[in-house]
Amino acid sequence: MKRERIILGLLAVLVLAACGTTSTSGGGGNSYAGKTIKLGAILSITGAGGVYGPQSRDGMNLAVNEINKAGGVNGAMISLTVNDDASDKAQSARLAQTMIEQDQDLALLGPTLSNSAVGVHPLAESLKTPILAVSTTGIHIVPDCNFPDTTPCKYVFRDSLGEETAIPDNIKSYVEDKHPSTGVLLVAQDDKFSSDGGTIVQNTVGQYGITLLATIKFSKTEADLSPYVTQAVQKKPDVIFITSLGGIPAKIMTEARKQGWTGQFLGGNGFNTATVSKQAGADGKGARSASAWYIGNTFTSNAAFVSAYRAAYSKDPDQFAAQGYTGIKILADAAKRANLTFSDLAGDRDKLRAAMETVNIDTPLGPFQFTSDHDVKQTVWVIAMDGQGGFTLVHEIKAS
Amino acid sequence: MGQQVLNAIFIGSIYALFAVGYTLVFGVLDILNLAHSAVFMLGAAVTYSLVVNYNQSFVVAAVLGIAACAFMGLVIEYVCLRPLRRRRAPPIAALISTIGLALIIVAAVEQGRPGSFFAWLWVDGANSVRFPPNMLPNPTWHVAGLTLEATKVAVVPITLALMLVLGYVIRFTQFGRGLRAVAENPRAASLMGLDVDRMIALTVVLSSALGGVAGILFGLALSDISPYIGRDSLEIRGLAVIVLGGMGSVPGAVVGGYLLGLIEVLALVQFGSNVHAGVAFAALFLMLVLRPQGLFGAQLHERL
Amino acid sequence: MDFILQLFNDPVAFYQTHTLLIAEIGINSILAVSMFVVLYSGQLSLAAPGFMAIGAYTSVLMGNYWNTPLPLNLLVGTLFAGVVGLAVGLPVLRVRGVFLAIATIGFIEALSLGVILNLPITGEGLGLKNPTADPIGGINIVLGSVAVIVFVLWRLTKGRLGRAWEAIRQDELAALSQGIDVGRYKLIAFILSALIAGFAGGLESHLNFFVDPTEYGVTRTVQVLTFAVLGGSGNVFGPVVGALFLTTLPEIVRVPNFDYRDVISGAILILVIVFRPQGIVGRGGLAIIRPRWWPKARSAASPG
């Protein structure tokens, strides 16, 4: 009897050992075989942010499918749940809590809008869960998510190029070309993204020799922007700065051209989607902005990303898709190196956070690393609308 | 300054067209139809989709767009309003049901994306789009330092013509007389043999069709069509207009529309863009405190 | 959906992981009660978000600049809202019905667009950050406040104030002729509503890290109105039920990868108000109309 038991026991051990080694583990030592890496994304699929959320989602899903098909992360499959916050701050914050505490996601991505991030990021920080912003470009996102408290937030990261880099780069690039001397700023005053952009413009123009003749504020819900454009155009500036989102930049451009103004439009991330270029049409031709991504960029991972995206969704990716895709890649890489236990959620989240800080991978955004502030360090693409729904490349500004 | 006055006249026409729909329904039913702004948007959205996704000419698309809005008026009446009238619900309940319908309409357009359930209606999701640039001839003239753009200029006579026709219908046709009777006293009207339900339905349909026209003109002249164009600022401005002009008064809505446009633009020039919207609303508040019946509203019961 | 399952299977865990949701229900309940007070006294005032804004900004500014403790901040915010309530309530005393609604909309928009967005101290468009916010811990204060406020209002409505309000609501002229000081009671209701809304605003800012100037406009007021009407404004519990229902609705209807939540929400809104126009908690049964073919015998057993 005893001998049979010993043999059975040995067999059991052998079987278990065999099971343990049949999974293909990519990263050598730590195998996550049979486990699931739970990620959650809070995106704006409905509401005003619905212009960006769906693309982020598509980019993320593409990355998740690619990774899972190739065997997952050390054998663990990624499970991504995307939840819609309806562009509403309160829903965004509620979702964050539910996903962190009830769903027990390892890490979060999002939210789409800077407005929502103001509430969500401090919450994630206080609940010690890593959160990666994939489309918020306002100020005080990283590292000071608890502004005016300047203690850096440990768990908040961002892969979306901030306006405080993009706008100055854009202005600098144009000034080097054309030497303008006067400008007018049109800014939506009831939107954090627009206001932030406006503030950055105001703080930057002085150092490039541009005098801001007027700052014209309006409400983002205004039906007709003509009176504001009239005010701007009457000042005869060389440049009109537009830092708003959604349909506003195109409307302003169209109206300004109709009123006979022929100067240069300069803007922020609000210009960077194909829909805005299409809506502006010929009136937007030549309007410049700085983008985190350009469809024709020659980074190693980009071509494969673009063709995979086109194959999956029958349309071109945009900056938001690229940043969403990159976000998943970043988290996957960090997870691979983090030695996750899958039994101690708090400990795993902290290990993930630490691993994220040392990420260094190839992405469609280029070679990607976080700065010590958990911010983005990457090439900046100055692009101009081509008048036909697309963009042409003006300058490539490499990360310093 | 001259240019700003032109801006005011244009936007005043849009406000007027939009507000007339509100005031018609309020005059007859004592109800604020908050689905009106969604219908306004629907007119623009449907017309755009027909032109761009179904390759129709603008004229055909516009007619169909207006028809779609008229149909939506029927939906409003049969789904939101009539059931509540039958149950003798307080008017405020109708406010809520029209809010519900507005939510559905906006969401349907917002979720119109390739591959979604609503893709037949709209494929641009939450984005803002414009009519194809060369769909209609749209010359711009520069005269005496002012910019005159054909589509914006055309909105004014179209609005005035529609208002004149509407005025004629209300004053001189049998339908118009029936409408005024129902507005005055529905019970008496029904005792006199009028089919009150039918009058109401026709009113809502007419109001919605007008809303649709306003939406199409808006989308055309401002190069902006999105699921949110009605909701954002037009809705409250519509309310402001009917208050200024007098609830239930069609000429009041027209005058009120232009008046609000002028007030806004003057406030902009005088006080700067930061505060001008606040000034307009403060003016509204004062108007209500000092002369609640508006400019044209007579005391309480006289309506159209 | 699994959200409901968790509620029944494990209430304690549900409470802990959904503190933000529960807190939001609490805040919305307080807001709904604020709306209830004015509706119960026959005033269709939509000014609640304006007073919320005053409460929120005052409370956060005090905390940020003077480091005063939360209870003091809330108190001052509430009182300030009450003072403004007096300033606004007095002139609008003789504005009735839907005109009052629009006047109060004028007030909140003027406050939002004209004042808040242009006063540097409020951070203008950027809003205010509130570093001392405590979203998880704040729930205790919220739930406690809800209980106290609901209880107090309930007692008030049962007493002399409540009877006066009810009389005014039924027929203002008749109440006046009965010797009730209509003006005084209406003003009391208005100020009380302002105080409660101001308190809710201050409390809400304690739960979010951010005071957002765009949250106090017409959209908010329509939302609060919907709580009260859908819940039924016959007694103080109706609006609380309305707030509970409408706040949880987006979560109940939340299904991953299903983007049509608003369509469903709109449909539910219409259905609820059409079948129960008096509100969920209103008196009277399910208001189903008997269609012609429904045999008479059955109607005796119709739901009631």
Coordinates of C-alpha atoms in Angstrom, one line a residue, chain A residues 45-46 57 81-86 88-91 93-95 97-98 101-103 115 118-119 122-123 126-127 140 144-149 189-192 195-196 199 217 219-220, chain C residues 2-3 6 14-22 24 64 112-113 117-118 124-126 129-131 135-136 208-215 247 250-251 254-259 261-262:
Chain A
I45 CA -17.1 56.9 -25.6
T46 CA -20.2 59.1 -25.3
R57 CA -10.2 52.0 -27.3
T81 CA -12.3 46.1 -19.7
V82 CA -13.2 49.4 -21.3
N83 CA -15.8 51.5 -19.4
D84 CA -17.5 54.6 -20.7
D85 CA -17.5 57.6 -18.4
A86 CA -19.8 59.6 -20.6
D88 CA -18.7 63.1 -16.9
K89 CA -16.3 63.7 -14.1
A90 CA -18.4 62.1 -11.4
Q91 CA -18.9 58.9 -13.4
A93 CA -14.4 58.9 -10.5
R94 CA -17.0 56.3 -9.6
L95 CA -15.7 54.0 -12.3
Q97 CA -13.2 53.3 -7.6
T98 CA -15.2 50.4 -8.9
E101 CA -11.8 48.1 -5.5
Q102 CA -14.4 45.8 -6.9
D103 CA -13.0 44.6 -10.2
N115 CA -11.4 67.5 -16.8
V118 CA -8.4 66.0 -12.2
G119 CA -10.6 63.8 -10.1
P122 CA -5.6 61.7 -7.2
L123 CA -8.1 58.9 -6.4
S126 CA -4.6 57.5 -2.9
L127 CA -5.7 54.0 -3.6
H140 CA -0.7 69.4 -13.6
D144 CA 1.8 67.0 -9.6
C145 CA -1.6 65.3 -9.8
N146 CA -2.5 66.8 -6.5
F147 CA -1.7 70.4 -7.5
P148 CA -1.2 72.8 -5.7
D149 CA 0.4 70.2 -3.5
Q189 CA -12.8 79.5 -21.1
D190 CA -15.0 76.7 -19.7
D191 CA -12.8 73.8 -20.6
K192 CA -9.7 72.8 -18.7
S195 CA -7.7 77.0 -20.7
D196 CA -4.5 75.2 -20.0
T199 CA -2.3 79.8 -20.4
K217 CA -12.5 84.1 -24.3
S219 CA -17.9 79.5 -24.0
K220 CA -17.3 76.2 -25.7
Chain C
D2 CA -23.4 42.5 -11.8
F3 CA -23.5 45.6 -9.6
Q6 CA -23.1 42.3 -5.5
F14 CA -20.8 46.7 -1.9
Y15 CA -20.8 49.7 0.4
Q16 CA -17.0 49.7 0.6
T17 CA -16.3 49.5 -3.0
H18 CA -19.0 51.9 -4.1
T19 CA -18.6 54.7 -1.6
L20 CA -18.3 57.3 -4.4
L21 CA -21.6 56.1 -5.9
I22 CA -23.4 56.1 -2.6
E24 CA -23.1 60.8 -5.0
N64 CA -7.4 76.8 0.6
S112 CA -21.8 80.9 -14.2
L113 CA -20.8 82.7 -17.3
L117 CA -15.7 82.5 -15.2
N118 CA -14.3 86.0 -14.9
E124 CA -12.0 81.1 -13.9
G125 CA -12.2 78.4 -16.5
L126 CA -9.7 76.1 -14.8
K129 CA -8.5 72.4 -6.9
N130 CA -9.5 71.1 -3.5
P131 CA -6.5 69.2 -2.0
P135 CA -13.9 61.1 -1.4
I136 CA -13.9 57.9 0.6
N208 CA -14.3 65.8 -5.5
F209 CA -10.8 67.1 -5.9
F210 CA -12.0 69.8 -8.1
V211 CA -14.7 72.5 -8.4
D212 CA -15.7 72.7 -12.0
P213 CA -17.4 75.9 -13.2
T214 CA -19.2 74.1 -15.9
E215 CA -21.2 71.9 -13.6
T247 CA -28.1 58.3 -10.1
P250 CA -26.3 54.6 -15.7
E251 CA -24.7 52.0 -13.5
R254 CA -23.9 49.7 -17.8
V255 CA -22.9 46.7 -19.9
P256 CA -19.3 46.5 -21.2
N257 CA -19.0 47.3 -24.9
F258 CA -22.6 48.4 -25.1
D259 CA -22.6 52.1 -26.0
R261 CA -26.8 53.5 -22.5
D262 CA -28.3 57.0 -23.1

